[in-house]
XYZ file of C-alpha atoms in Angstrom:
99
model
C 123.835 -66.093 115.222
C 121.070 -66.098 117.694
C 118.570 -68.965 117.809
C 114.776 -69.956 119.711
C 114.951 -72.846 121.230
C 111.352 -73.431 122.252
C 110.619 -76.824 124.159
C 106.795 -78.425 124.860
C 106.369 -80.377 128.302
C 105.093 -83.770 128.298
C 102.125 -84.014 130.099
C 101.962 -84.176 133.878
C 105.856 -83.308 133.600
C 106.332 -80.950 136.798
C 108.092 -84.038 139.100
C 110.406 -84.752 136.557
C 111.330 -81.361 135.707
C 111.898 -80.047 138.900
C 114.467 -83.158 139.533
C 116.474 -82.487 136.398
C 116.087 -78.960 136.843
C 119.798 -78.068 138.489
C 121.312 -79.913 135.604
C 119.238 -77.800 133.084
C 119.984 -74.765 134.948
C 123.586 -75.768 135.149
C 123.920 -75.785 131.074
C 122.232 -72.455 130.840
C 124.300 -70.877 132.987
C 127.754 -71.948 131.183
C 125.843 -70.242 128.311
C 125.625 -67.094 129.949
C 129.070 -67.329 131.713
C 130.034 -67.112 127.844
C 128.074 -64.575 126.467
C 125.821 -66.379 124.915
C 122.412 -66.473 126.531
C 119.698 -63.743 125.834
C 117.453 -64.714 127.859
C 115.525 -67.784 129.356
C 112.236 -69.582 131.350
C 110.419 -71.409 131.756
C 105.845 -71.231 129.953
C 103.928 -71.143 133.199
C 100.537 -73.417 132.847
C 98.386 -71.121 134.463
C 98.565 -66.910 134.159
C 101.026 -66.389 136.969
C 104.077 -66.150 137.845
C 104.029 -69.016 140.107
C 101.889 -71.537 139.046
C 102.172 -73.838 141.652
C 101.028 -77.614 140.786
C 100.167 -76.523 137.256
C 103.363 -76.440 136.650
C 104.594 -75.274 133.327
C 104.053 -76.070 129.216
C 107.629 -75.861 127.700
C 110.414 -73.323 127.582
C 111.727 -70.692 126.038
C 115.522 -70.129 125.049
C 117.252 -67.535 122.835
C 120.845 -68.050 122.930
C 124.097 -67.491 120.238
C 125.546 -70.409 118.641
C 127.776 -71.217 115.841
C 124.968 -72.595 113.547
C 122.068 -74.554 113.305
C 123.594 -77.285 113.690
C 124.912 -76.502 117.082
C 122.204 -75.578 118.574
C 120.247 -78.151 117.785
C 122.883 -80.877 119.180
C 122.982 -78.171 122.147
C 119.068 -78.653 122.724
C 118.909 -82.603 122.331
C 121.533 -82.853 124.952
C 119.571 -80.916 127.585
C 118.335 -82.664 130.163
C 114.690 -82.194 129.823
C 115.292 -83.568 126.292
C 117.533 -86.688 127.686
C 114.760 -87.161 130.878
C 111.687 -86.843 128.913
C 110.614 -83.802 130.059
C 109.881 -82.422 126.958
C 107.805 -83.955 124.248
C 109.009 -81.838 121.319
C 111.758 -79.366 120.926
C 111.651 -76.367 118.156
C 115.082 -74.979 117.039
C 115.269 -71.475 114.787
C 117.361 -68.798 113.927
C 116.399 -65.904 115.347
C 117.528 -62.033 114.215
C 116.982 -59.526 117.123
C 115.514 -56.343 116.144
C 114.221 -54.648 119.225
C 115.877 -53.269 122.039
């Protein structure tokens, strides 16, 4: 089944981020080298696709897993969860409809 994984930055959280970033990246990827990753981003702070020192809010996930379960054990073992990074994490299933 599909699931949101939704995380919400910390405050002032754009240094921290961009240094666990490959790591984060890394995980994702092995997710789509599966077939398992819809899509993913980052929540720029500002409208723009480059938002510079604002940096960003959270992210935004939407991935298969086995269950629940797994993806939220997937999700608290990111490294933005692990580093900080993110102050609160939201984990739901998800049923696509559209396209």
């Amino acid at each position: 089944m599909l699931y949101i994984i939704v995380g919400t930055d910390v405050p002032d959280s754009l240094e921290r981020r961009m240094a666990v970033r490959p790591e984060h990246l890394s995980r994702l990827e092995a997710l789509r080298d599966a077939g398992r990753l819809l899509l993913a981003g980052p929540l720029p702070a500002v409208d723009s696709p480059d938002p510079g020192p604002a940096g960003f809010t959270g992210s935004l996930i939407v991935a298969e897993f086995p269950s629940l379960d797994e993806a939220r054990a997937w999700a608290d073992a990111d490294p933005y969860v692990t580093t900080g990074v993110f102050s609160e994490v939201l984990v739901r299933p998800f049923k696509r409809v559209l396209p």
